[in-house]
CSV table of C-alpha atoms in Angstrom, one decimal:
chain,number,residue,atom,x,y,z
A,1134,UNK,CA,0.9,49.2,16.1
A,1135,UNK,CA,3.6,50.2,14.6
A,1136,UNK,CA,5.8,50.1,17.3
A,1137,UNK,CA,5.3,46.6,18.2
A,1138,UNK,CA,5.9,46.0,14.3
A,1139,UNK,CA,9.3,47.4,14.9
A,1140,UNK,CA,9.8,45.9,18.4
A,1141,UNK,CA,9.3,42.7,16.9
A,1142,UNK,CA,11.4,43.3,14.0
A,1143,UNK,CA,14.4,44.0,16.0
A,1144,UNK,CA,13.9,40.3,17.8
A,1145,UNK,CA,13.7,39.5,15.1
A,1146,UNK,CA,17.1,40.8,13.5
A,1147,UNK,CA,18.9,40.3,16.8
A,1148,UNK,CA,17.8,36.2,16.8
A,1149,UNK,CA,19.1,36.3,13.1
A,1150,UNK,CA,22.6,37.7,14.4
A,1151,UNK,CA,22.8,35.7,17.5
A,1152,UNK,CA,22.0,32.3,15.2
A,1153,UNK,CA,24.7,33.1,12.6
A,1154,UNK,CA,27.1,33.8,15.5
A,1155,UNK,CA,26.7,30.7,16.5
A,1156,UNK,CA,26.9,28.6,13.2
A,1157,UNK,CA,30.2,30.6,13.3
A,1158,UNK,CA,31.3,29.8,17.0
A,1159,UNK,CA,30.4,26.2,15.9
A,1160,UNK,CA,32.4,25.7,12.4
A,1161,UNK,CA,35.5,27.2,14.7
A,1162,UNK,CA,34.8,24.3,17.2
A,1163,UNK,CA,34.7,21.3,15.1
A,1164,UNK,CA,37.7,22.8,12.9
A,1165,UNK,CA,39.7,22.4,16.2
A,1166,UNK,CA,38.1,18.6,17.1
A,1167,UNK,CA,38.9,17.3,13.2
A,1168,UNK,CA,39.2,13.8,13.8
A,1169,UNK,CA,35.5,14.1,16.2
A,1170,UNK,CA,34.3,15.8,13.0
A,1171,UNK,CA,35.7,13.3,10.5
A,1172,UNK,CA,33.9,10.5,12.5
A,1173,UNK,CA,30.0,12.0,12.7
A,1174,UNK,CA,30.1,13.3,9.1
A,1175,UNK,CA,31.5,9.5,8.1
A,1176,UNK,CA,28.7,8.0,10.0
A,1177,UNK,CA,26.3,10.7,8.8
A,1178,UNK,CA,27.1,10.2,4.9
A,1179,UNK,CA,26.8,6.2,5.1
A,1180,UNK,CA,24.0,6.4,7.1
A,1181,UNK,CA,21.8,8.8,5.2
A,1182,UNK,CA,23.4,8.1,1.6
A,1183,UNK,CA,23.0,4.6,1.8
A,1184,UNK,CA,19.5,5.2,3.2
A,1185,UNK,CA,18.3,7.1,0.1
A,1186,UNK,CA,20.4,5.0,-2.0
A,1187,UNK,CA,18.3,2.0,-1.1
A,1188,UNK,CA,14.7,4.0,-0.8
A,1189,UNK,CA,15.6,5.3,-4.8
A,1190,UNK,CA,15.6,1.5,-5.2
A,1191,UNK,CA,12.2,1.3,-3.0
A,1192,UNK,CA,10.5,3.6,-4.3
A,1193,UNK,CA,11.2,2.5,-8.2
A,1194,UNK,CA,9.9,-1.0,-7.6
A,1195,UNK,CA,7.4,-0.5,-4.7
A,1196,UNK,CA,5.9,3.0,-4.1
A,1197,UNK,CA,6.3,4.8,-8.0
A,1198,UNK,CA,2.9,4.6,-9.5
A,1199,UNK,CA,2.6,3.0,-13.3
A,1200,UNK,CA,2.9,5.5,-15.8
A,1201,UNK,CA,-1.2,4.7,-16.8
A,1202,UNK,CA,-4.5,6.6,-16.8
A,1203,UNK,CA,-6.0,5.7,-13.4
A,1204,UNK,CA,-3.6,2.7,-12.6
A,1205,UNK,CA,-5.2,1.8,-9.3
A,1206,UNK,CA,-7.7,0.0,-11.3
A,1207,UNK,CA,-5.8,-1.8,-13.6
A,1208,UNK,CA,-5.7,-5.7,-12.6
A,1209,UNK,CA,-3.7,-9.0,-13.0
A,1210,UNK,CA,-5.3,-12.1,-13.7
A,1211,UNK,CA,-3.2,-15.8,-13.2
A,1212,UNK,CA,-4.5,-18.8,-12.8
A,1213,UNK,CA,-3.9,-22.2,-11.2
A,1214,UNK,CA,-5.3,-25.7,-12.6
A,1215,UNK,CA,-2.6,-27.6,-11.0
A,1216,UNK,CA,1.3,-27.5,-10.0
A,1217,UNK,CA,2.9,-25.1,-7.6
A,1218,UNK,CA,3.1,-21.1,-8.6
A,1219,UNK,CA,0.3,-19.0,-10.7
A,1220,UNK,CA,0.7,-18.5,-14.4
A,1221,UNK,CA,-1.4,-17.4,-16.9
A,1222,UNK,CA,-4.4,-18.3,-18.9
A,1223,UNK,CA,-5.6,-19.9,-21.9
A,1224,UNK,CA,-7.5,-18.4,-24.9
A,1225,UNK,CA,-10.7,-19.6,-23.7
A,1226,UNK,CA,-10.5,-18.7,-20.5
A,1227,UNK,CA,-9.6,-15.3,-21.7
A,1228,UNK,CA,-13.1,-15.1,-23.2
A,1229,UNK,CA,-14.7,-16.3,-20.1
A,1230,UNK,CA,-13.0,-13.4,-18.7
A,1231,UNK,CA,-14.2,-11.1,-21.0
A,1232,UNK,CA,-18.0,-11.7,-20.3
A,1233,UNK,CA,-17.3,-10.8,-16.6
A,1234,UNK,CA,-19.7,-7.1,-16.1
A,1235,UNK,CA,-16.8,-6.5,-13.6
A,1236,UNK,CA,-14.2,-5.5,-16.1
A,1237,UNK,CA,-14.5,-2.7,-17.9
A,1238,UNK,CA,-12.0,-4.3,-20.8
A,1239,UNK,CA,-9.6,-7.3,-20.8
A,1240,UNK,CA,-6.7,-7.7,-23.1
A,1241,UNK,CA,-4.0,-9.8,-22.9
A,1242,UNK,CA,0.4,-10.2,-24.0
A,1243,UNK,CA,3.4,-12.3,-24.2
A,1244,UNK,CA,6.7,-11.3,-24.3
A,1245,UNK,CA,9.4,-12.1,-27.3
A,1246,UNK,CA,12.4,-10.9,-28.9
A,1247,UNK,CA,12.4,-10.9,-32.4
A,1248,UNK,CA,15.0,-10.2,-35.8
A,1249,UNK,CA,14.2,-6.7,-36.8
A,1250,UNK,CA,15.7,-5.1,-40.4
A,1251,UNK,CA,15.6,-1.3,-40.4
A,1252,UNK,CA,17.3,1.8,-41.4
A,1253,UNK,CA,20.1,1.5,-38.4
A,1254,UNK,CA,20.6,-2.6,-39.3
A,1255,UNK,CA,19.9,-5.7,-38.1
A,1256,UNK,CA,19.2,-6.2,-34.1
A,1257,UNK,CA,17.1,-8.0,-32.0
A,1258,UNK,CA,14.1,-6.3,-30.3
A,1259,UNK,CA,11.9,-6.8,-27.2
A,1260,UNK,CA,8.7,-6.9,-28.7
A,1261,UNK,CA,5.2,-7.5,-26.9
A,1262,UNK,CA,2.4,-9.2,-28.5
A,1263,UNK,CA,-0.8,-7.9,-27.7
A,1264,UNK,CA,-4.7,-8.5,-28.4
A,1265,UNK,CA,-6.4,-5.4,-29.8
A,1266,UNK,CA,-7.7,-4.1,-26.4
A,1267,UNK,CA,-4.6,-4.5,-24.5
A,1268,UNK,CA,-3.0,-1.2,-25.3
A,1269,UNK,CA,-6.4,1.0,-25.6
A,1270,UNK,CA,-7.3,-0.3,-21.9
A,1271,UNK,CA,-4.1,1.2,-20.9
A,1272,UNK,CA,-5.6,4.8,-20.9
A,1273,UNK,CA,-2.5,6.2,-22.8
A,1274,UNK,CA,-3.2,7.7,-26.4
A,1275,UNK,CA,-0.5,7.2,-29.0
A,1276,UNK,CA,1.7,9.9,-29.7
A,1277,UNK,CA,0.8,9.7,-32.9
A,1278,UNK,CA,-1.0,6.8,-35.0
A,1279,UNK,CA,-3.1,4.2,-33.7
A,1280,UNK,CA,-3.3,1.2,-31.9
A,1281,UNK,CA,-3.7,-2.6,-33.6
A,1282,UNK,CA,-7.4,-3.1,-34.4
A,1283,UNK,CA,-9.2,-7.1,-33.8
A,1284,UNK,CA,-8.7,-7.9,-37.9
A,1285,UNK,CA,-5.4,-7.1,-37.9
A,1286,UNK,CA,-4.6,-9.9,-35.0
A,1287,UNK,CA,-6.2,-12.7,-37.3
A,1288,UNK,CA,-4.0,-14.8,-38.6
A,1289,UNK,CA,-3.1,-14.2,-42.6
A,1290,UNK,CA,-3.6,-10.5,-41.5
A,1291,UNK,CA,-0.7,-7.8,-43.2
A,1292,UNK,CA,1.8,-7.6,-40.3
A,1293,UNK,CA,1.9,-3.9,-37.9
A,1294,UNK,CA,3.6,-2.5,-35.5
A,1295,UNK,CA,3.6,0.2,-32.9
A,1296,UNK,CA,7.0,2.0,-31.6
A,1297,UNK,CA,8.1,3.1,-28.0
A,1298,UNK,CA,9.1,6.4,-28.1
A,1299,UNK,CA,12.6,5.0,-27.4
A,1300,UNK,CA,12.7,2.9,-30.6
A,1301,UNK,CA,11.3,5.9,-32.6
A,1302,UNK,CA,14.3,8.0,-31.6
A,1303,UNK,CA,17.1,5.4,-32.1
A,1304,UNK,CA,16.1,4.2,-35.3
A,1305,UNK,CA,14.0,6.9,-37.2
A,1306,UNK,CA,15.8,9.7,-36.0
A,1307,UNK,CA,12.2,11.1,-34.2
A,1308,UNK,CA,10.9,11.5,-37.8
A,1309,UNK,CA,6.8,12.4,-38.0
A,1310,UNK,CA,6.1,10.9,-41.3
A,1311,UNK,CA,7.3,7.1,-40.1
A,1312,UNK,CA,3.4,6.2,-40.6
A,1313,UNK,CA,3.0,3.8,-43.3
A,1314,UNK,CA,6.7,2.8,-43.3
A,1315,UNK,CA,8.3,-0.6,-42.9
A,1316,UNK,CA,10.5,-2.2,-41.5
A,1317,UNK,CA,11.2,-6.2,-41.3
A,1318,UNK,CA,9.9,-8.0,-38.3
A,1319,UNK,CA,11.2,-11.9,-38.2
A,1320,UNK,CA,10.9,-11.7,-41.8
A,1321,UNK,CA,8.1,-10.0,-42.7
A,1322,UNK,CA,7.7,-6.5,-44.0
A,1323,UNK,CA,5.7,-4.7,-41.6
A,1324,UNK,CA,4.4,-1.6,-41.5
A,1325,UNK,CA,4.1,1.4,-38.9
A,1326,UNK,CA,0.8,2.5,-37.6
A,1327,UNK,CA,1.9,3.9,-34.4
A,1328,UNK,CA,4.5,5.9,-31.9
A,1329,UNK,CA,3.6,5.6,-28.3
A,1330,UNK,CA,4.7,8.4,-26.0
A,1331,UNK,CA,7.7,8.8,-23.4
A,1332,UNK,CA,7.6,7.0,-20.3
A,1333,UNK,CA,4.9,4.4,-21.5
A,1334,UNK,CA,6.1,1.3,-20.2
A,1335,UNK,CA,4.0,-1.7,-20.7
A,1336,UNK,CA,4.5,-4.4,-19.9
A,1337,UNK,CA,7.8,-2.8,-18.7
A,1338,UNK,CA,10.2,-0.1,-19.5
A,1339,UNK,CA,12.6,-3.0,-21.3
A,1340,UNK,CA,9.7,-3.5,-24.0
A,1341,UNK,CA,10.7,-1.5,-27.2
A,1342,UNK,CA,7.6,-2.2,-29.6
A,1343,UNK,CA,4.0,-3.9,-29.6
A,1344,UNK,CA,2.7,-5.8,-32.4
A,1345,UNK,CA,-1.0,-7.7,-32.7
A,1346,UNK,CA,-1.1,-11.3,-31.0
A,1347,UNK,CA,-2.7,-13.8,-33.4
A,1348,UNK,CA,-6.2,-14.4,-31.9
A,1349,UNK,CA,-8.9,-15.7,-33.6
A,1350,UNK,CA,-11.9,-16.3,-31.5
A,1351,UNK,CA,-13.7,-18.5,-34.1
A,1352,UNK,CA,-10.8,-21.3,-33.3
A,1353,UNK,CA,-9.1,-21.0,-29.8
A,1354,UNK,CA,-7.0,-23.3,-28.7
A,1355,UNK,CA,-7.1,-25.9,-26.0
A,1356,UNK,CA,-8.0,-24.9,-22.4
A,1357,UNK,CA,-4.6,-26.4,-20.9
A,1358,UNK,CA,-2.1,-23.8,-22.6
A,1359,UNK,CA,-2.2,-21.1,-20.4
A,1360,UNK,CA,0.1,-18.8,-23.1
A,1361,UNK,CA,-1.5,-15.3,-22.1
A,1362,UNK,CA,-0.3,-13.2,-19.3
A,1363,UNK,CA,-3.9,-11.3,-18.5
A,1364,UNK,CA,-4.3,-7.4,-17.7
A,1365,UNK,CA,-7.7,-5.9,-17.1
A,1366,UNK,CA,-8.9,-2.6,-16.3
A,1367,UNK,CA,-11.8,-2.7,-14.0
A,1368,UNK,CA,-15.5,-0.9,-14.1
A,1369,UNK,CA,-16.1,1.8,-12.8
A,1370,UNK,CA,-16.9,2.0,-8.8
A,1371,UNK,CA,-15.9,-1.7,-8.9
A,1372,UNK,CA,-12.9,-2.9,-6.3
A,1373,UNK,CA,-10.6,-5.6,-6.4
A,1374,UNK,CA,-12.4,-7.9,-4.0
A,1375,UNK,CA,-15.6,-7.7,-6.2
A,1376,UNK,CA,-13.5,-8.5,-9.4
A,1377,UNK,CA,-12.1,-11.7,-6.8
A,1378,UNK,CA,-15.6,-12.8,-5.8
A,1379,UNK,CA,-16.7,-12.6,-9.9
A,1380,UNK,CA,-13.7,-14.7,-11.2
A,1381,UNK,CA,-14.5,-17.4,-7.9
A,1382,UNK,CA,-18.4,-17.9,-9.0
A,1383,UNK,CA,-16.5,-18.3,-12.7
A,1384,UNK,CA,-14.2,-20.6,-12.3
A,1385,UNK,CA,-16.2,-22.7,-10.2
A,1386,UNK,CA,-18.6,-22.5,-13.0
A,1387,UNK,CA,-15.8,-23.4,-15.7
A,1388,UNK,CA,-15.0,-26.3,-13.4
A,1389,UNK,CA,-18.1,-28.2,-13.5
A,1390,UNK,CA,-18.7,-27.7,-17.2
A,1391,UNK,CA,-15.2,-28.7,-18.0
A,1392,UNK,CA,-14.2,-32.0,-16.0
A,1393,UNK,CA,-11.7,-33.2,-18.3
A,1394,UNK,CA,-9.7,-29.7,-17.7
A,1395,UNK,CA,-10.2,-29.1,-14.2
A,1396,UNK,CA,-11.6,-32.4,-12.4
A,1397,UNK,CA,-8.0,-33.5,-10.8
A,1398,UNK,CA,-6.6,-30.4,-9.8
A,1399,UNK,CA,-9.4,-27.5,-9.9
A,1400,UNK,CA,-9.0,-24.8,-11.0
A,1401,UNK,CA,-8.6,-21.3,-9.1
A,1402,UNK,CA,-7.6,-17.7,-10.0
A,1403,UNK,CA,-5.5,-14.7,-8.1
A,1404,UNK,CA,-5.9,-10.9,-8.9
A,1405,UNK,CA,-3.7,-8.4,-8.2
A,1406,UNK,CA,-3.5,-4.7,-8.7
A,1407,UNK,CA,-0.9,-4.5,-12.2
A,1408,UNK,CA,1.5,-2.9,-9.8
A,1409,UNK,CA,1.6,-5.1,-7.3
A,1410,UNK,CA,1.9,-8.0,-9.9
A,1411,UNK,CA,4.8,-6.5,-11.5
A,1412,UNK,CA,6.8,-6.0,-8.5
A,1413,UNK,CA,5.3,-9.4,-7.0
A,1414,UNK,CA,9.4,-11.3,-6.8
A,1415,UNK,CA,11.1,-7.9,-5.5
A,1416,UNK,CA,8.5,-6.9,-3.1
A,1417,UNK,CA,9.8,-9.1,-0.2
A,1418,UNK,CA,13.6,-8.3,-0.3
A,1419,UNK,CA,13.0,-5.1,-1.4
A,1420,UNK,CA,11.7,-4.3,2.1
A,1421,UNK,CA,13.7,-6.5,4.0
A,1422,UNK,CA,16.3,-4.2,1.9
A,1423,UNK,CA,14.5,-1.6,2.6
A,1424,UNK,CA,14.3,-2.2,6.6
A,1425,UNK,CA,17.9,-3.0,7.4
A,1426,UNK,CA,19.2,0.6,6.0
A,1427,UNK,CA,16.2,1.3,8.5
A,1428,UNK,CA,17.9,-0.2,11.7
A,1429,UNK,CA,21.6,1.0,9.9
A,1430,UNK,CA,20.0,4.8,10.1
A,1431,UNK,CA,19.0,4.0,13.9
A,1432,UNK,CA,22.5,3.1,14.8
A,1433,UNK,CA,24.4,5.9,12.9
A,1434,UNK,CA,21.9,8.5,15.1
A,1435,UNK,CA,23.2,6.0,18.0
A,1436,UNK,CA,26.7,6.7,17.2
A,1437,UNK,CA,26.4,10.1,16.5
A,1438,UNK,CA,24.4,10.9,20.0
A,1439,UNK,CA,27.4,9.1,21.4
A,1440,UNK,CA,29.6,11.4,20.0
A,1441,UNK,CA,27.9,14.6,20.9
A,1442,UNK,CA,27.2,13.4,24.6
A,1443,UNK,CA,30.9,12.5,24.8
A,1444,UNK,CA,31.5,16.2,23.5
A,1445,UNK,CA,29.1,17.8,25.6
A,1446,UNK,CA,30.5,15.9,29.1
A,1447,UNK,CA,33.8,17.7,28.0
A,1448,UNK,CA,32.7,20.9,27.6
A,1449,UNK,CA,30.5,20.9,30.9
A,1450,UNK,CA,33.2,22.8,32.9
A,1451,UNK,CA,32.9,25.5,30.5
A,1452,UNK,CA,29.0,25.5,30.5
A,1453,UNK,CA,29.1,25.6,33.9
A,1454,UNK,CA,31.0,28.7,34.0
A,1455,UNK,CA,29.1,30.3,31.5
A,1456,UNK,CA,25.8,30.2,33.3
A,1457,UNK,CA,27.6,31.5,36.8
A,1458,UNK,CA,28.5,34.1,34.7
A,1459,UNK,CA,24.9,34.7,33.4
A,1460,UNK,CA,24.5,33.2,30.2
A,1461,UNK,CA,20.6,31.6,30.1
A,1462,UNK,CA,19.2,28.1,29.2
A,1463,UNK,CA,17.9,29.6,25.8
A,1464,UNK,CA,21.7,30.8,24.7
A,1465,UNK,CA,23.9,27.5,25.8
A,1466,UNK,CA,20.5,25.1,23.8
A,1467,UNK,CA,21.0,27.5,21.0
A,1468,UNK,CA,24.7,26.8,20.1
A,1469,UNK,CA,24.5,23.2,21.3
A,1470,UNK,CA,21.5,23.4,18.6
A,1471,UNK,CA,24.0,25.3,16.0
A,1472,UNK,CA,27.0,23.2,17.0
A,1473,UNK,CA,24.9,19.8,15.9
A,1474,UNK,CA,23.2,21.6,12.8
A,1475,UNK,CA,26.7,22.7,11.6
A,1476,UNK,CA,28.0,19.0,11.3
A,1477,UNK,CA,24.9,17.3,10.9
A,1478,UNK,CA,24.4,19.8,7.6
A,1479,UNK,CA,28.2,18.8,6.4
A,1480,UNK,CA,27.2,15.1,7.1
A,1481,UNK,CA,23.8,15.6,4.8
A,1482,UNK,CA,25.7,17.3,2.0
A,1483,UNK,CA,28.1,14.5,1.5
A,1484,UNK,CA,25.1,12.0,2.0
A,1485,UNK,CA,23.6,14.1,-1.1
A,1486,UNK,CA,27.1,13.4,-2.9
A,1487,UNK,CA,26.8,10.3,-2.4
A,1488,UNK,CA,23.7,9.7,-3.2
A,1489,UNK,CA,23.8,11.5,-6.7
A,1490,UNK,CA,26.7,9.4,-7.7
A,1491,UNK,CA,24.8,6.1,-6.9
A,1492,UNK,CA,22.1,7.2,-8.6
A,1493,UNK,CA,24.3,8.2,-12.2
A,1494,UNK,CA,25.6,4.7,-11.2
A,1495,UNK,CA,22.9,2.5,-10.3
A,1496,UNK,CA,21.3,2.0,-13.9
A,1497,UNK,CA,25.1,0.1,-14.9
A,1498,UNK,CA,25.3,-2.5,-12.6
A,1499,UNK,CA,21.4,-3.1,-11.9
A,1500,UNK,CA,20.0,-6.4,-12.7
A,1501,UNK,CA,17.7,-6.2,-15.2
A,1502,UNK,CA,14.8,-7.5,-13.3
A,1503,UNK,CA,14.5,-4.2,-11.8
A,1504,UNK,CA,15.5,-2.1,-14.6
A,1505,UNK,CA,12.3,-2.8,-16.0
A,1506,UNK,CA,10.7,-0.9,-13.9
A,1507,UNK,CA,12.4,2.3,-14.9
A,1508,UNK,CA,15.5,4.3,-13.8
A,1509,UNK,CA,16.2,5.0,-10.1
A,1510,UNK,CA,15.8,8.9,-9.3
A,1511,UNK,CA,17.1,10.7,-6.2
């Protein structure tokens, strides 16, 4: 046993030697071909840096999961009741929606920038406005506080708002005892119930705070003034097709007990995974984007096959000689193997360069449609 360990350990030892020989054998090659070398490691750092460039891009807007408990089963709801494109719903249809056994909660938002007063001065935030199950459906806990409850989204109710971790830092300095502060929210005094924690981004990473959206139930407004972009989270062991086939028997429901609203032009919902909703403008051009680096990848291992048959015809004298002389098939494929791992390494490293720079870079000349999605990441 023991001297097949060691028999086995010498193979081993002399494969080691053998394999850093040639590395060596192979950097003192391309150091005599320089412009050769120049070329593949080009074609290698475009090729590959530009590829993970473009997937840090891909992967931000089309493969990154939401930062939510369980986001696979949060849903988008739009609607349709006439025109071109899918927008979102009305009060009482947000009700109507809220009925449906399918969903395990249903909240809805808008989006605004507001005049906000605080410690640091005068700015203008990105605020969300939500309805009090909106946030809790999310799955994410505060990081300290609460969320809005349903009285304080009446109207007449005392004004609250909840912090991103972001806006916590920047203008209270990350202090803990910001509950029950205020600060002044499009004129009002409005107090602090709530810090949510890093990386919550909802509806996306550009919103800085959430405050309640005035909904009272007791007086909605008119079916036609579809206001309310619509997120659900949906029951358990439910899918998305079941959630579909729930809002179709609904809405042809709502369509025959409200002719004056949907008689001319229907009316007809989509659903959507929250993700896919999110990313639902990028999605194509992000992987035509994402296939043409593809094809680019294919031509720069194209090129650099080129190269290295070009290479290997001028080197077949020598080869030749080599095996009269007895060297075997497994020695020359082992330094043509060392000879393409040398440059191909070099070429990878400067791709990794590359890439780390366009990835410090990235987030400065973005547009801002896909900045709210997060920062890109190698």
């Amino acid at each position: 046993m023991s001297r097949a360990k060691s028999s086995v350990t010498r193979a081993a030892a002399e494969w080691t030697q053998n394999f850093l020989r040639d590395l060596r054998v192979a950097v003192r090659r391309w150091r005599k071909a320089p412009t050769s070398a120049a070329v593949v490691m080009a074609t290698l750092t475009l090729g590959i840096g530009f590829n993970t460039l473009v997937f840090m891009l891909a992967d931000l807007v089309l493969f990154r999961p939401a930062s939510f408990h369980e986001p696979h089963q949060l849903v988008s709801i739009e609607t349709n009741t006439g025109g071109s494109g899918w927008y979102g719903a009305s009060e009482p249809e947000l009700v109507d929606f809220e009925q449906l056994e399918v969903f395990e909660a249903v909240g809805a938002w808008t989006g605004d920038r507001v005049p906000v007063i605080s410690e640091r001065g005068d700015r203008r935030l990105e605020v969300a406005r939500v309805t009090e199950s909106t946030l809790p459906l999310l799955g994410t806990a505060p990081l300290f506080g609460r969320f809005p409850d349903a009285g304080e989204g009446l109207p007449g109710a005392d004004p609250v708002i909840v912090l991103s971790h972001g806006l916590w830092q920047l203008e209270m300095g990350g202090r803990k005892d910001v509950l029950g502060e205020t600060v002044e929210v499009a004129g009002r005094a409005t107090q602090i119930i709530g810090v949510m924690p890093a990386g919550f981004d909802f509806p996306d990473s550009q919103t800085q705070a959430w405050v309640p959206l005035p909904f009272d139930r007791n007086d909605l407004w008119t079916r036609n003034n579809h206001y309310l972009n619509v997120v659900a989270r949906l029951a358990e062991d439910v899918e998305v097709e079941q959630a579909r086939s729930a809002l179709s028997v609904l809405t042809g429901q709502s369509a025959g007990a409200y002719p004056e609203f949907y008689a001319e032009h229907g009316y007809r919902t989509q659903t959507h995974t929250l993700r896919r909703a999110q990313t639902a403008n990028e999605r194509l051009p992000m992987m035509i984007l994402l296939t043409s680096v593809g094809l680019l990848l294919l031509l720069t291992c194209a090129n650099v096959a080129n190269i290295q048959l070009g290479r290997g015809a001028a080197r077949g004298r020598e080869i030749a000689v080599r095996r009269a002389l007895g060297a075997s098939n497994d020695r020359l494929i082992a330094e043509q193997m060392a000879d393409a791992l040398v440059i191909a390494g070099a070429g990878g490293l400067c791709a990794l360069g590359l890439a780390t720079l366009g990835a410090r870079l990235m987030p400065l000349y973005l547009p801002a449609s896909l900045l709210r999605f997060g920062t890109p990441t190698l």
